[in-house]
PDB file of C-alpha atoms in Angstrom:
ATOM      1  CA  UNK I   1     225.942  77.922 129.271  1.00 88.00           C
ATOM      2  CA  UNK I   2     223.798  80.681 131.007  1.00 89.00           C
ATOM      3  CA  UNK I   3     226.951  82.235 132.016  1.00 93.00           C
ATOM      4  CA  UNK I   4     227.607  82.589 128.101  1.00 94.00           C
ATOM      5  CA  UNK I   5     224.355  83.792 127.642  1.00 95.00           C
ATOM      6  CA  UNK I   6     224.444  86.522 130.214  1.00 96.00           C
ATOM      7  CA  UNK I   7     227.959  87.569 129.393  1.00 97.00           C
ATOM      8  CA  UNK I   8     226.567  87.715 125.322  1.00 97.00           C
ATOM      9  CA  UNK I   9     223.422  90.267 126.742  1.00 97.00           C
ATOM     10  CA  UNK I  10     225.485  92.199 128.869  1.00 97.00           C
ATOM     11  CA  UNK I  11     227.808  92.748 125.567  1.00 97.00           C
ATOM     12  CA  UNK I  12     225.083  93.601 123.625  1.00 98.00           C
ATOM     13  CA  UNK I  13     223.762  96.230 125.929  1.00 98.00           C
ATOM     14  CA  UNK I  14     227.364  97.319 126.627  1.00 98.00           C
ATOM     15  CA  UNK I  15     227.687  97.658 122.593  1.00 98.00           C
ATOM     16  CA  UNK I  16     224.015  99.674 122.164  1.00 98.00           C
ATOM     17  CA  UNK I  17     225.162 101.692 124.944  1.00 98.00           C
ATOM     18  CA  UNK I  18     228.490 102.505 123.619  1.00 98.00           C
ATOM     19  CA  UNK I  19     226.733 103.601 120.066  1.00 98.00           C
ATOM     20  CA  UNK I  20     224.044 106.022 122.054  1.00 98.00           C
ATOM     21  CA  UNK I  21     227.170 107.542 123.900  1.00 98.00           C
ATOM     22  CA  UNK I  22     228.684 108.436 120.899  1.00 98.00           C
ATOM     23  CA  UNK I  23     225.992 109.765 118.515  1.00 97.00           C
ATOM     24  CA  UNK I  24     224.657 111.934 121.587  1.00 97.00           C
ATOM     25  CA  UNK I  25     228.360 113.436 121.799  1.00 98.00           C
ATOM     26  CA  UNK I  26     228.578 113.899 118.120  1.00 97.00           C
ATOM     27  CA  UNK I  27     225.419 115.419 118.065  1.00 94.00           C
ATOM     28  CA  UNK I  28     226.362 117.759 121.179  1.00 95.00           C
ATOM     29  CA  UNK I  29     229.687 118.648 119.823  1.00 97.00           C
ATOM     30  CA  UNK I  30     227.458 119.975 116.500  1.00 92.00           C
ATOM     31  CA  UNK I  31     225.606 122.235 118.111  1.00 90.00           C
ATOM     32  CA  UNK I  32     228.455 123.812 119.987  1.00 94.00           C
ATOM     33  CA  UNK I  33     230.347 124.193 117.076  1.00 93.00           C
ATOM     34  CA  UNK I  34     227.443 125.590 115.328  1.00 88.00           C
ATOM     35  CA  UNK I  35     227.222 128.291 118.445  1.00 88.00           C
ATOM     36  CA  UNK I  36     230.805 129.173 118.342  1.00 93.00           C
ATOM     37  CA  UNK I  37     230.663 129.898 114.670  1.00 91.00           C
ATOM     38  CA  UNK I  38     227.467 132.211 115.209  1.00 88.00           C
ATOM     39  CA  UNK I  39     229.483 134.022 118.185  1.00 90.00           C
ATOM     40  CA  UNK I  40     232.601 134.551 116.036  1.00 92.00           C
ATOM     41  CA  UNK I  41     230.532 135.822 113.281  1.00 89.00           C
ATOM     42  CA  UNK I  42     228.370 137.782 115.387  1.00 86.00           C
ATOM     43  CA  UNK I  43     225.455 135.902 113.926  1.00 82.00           C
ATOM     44  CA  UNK I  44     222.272 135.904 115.869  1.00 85.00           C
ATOM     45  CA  UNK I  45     220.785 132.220 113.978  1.00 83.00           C
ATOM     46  CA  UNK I  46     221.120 130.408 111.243  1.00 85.00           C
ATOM     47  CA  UNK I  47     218.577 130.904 108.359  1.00 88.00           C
ATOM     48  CA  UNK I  48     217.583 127.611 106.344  1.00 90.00           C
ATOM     49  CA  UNK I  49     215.259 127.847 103.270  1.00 93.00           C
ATOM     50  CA  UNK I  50     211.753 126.404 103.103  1.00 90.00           C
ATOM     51  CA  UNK I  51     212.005 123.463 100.146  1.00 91.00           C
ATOM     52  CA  UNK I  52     208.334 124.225  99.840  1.00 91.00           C
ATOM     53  CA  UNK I  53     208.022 127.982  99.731  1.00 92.00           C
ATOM     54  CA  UNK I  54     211.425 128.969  98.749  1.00 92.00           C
ATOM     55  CA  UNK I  55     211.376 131.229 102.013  1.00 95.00           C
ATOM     56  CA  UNK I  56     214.155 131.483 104.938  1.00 93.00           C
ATOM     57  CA  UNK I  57     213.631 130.817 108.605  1.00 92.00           C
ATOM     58  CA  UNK I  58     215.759 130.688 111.389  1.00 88.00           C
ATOM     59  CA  UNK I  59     216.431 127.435 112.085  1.00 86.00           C
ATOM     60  CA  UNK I  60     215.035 125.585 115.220  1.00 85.00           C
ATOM     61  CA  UNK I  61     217.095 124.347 117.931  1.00 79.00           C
ATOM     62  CA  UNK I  62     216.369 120.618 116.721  1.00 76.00           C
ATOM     63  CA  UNK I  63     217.102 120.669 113.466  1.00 74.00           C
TER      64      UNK I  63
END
C-alpha cells in the first residue's frame, strides 16, 4: 500500500510538473513571436491603451 501511495505522489508531481513545463513554453514561445513580428515590422514596442486614461504606452516586458 505505501508503494501505491508513493507511486500516486510521484504522479501527481510528475503531472504539476508536466503543466508548469508547458505554460512556461507557451508563454516563451509568445514573446518570441511577439519579437519577431516587431523585427519584421521594424517596430520598436508595442503600444497598449490605458482602460483608465484612454492613453497609449509601450507595453512592459510582463504583460
Amino acid at each position: 500500500m505505501p508503494q501505491l501511495l508513493l507511486l500516486a505522489a510521484v504522479g501527481a508531481v510528475a503531472w504539476f510538473g508536466y503543466r508548469r513545463f508547458i505554460a512556461e513554453a507557451e508563454r516563451v514561445n509568445a514573446r518570441v513571436r511577439d519579437a519577431e513580428k516587431e523585427t519584421r515590422t521594424g517596430a520598436q514596442g508595442t503600444l497598449i491603451e490605458d482602460p483608465e486614461t484612454g492613453e497609449y504606452r509601450l507595453r512592459k516586458p510582463d504583460e
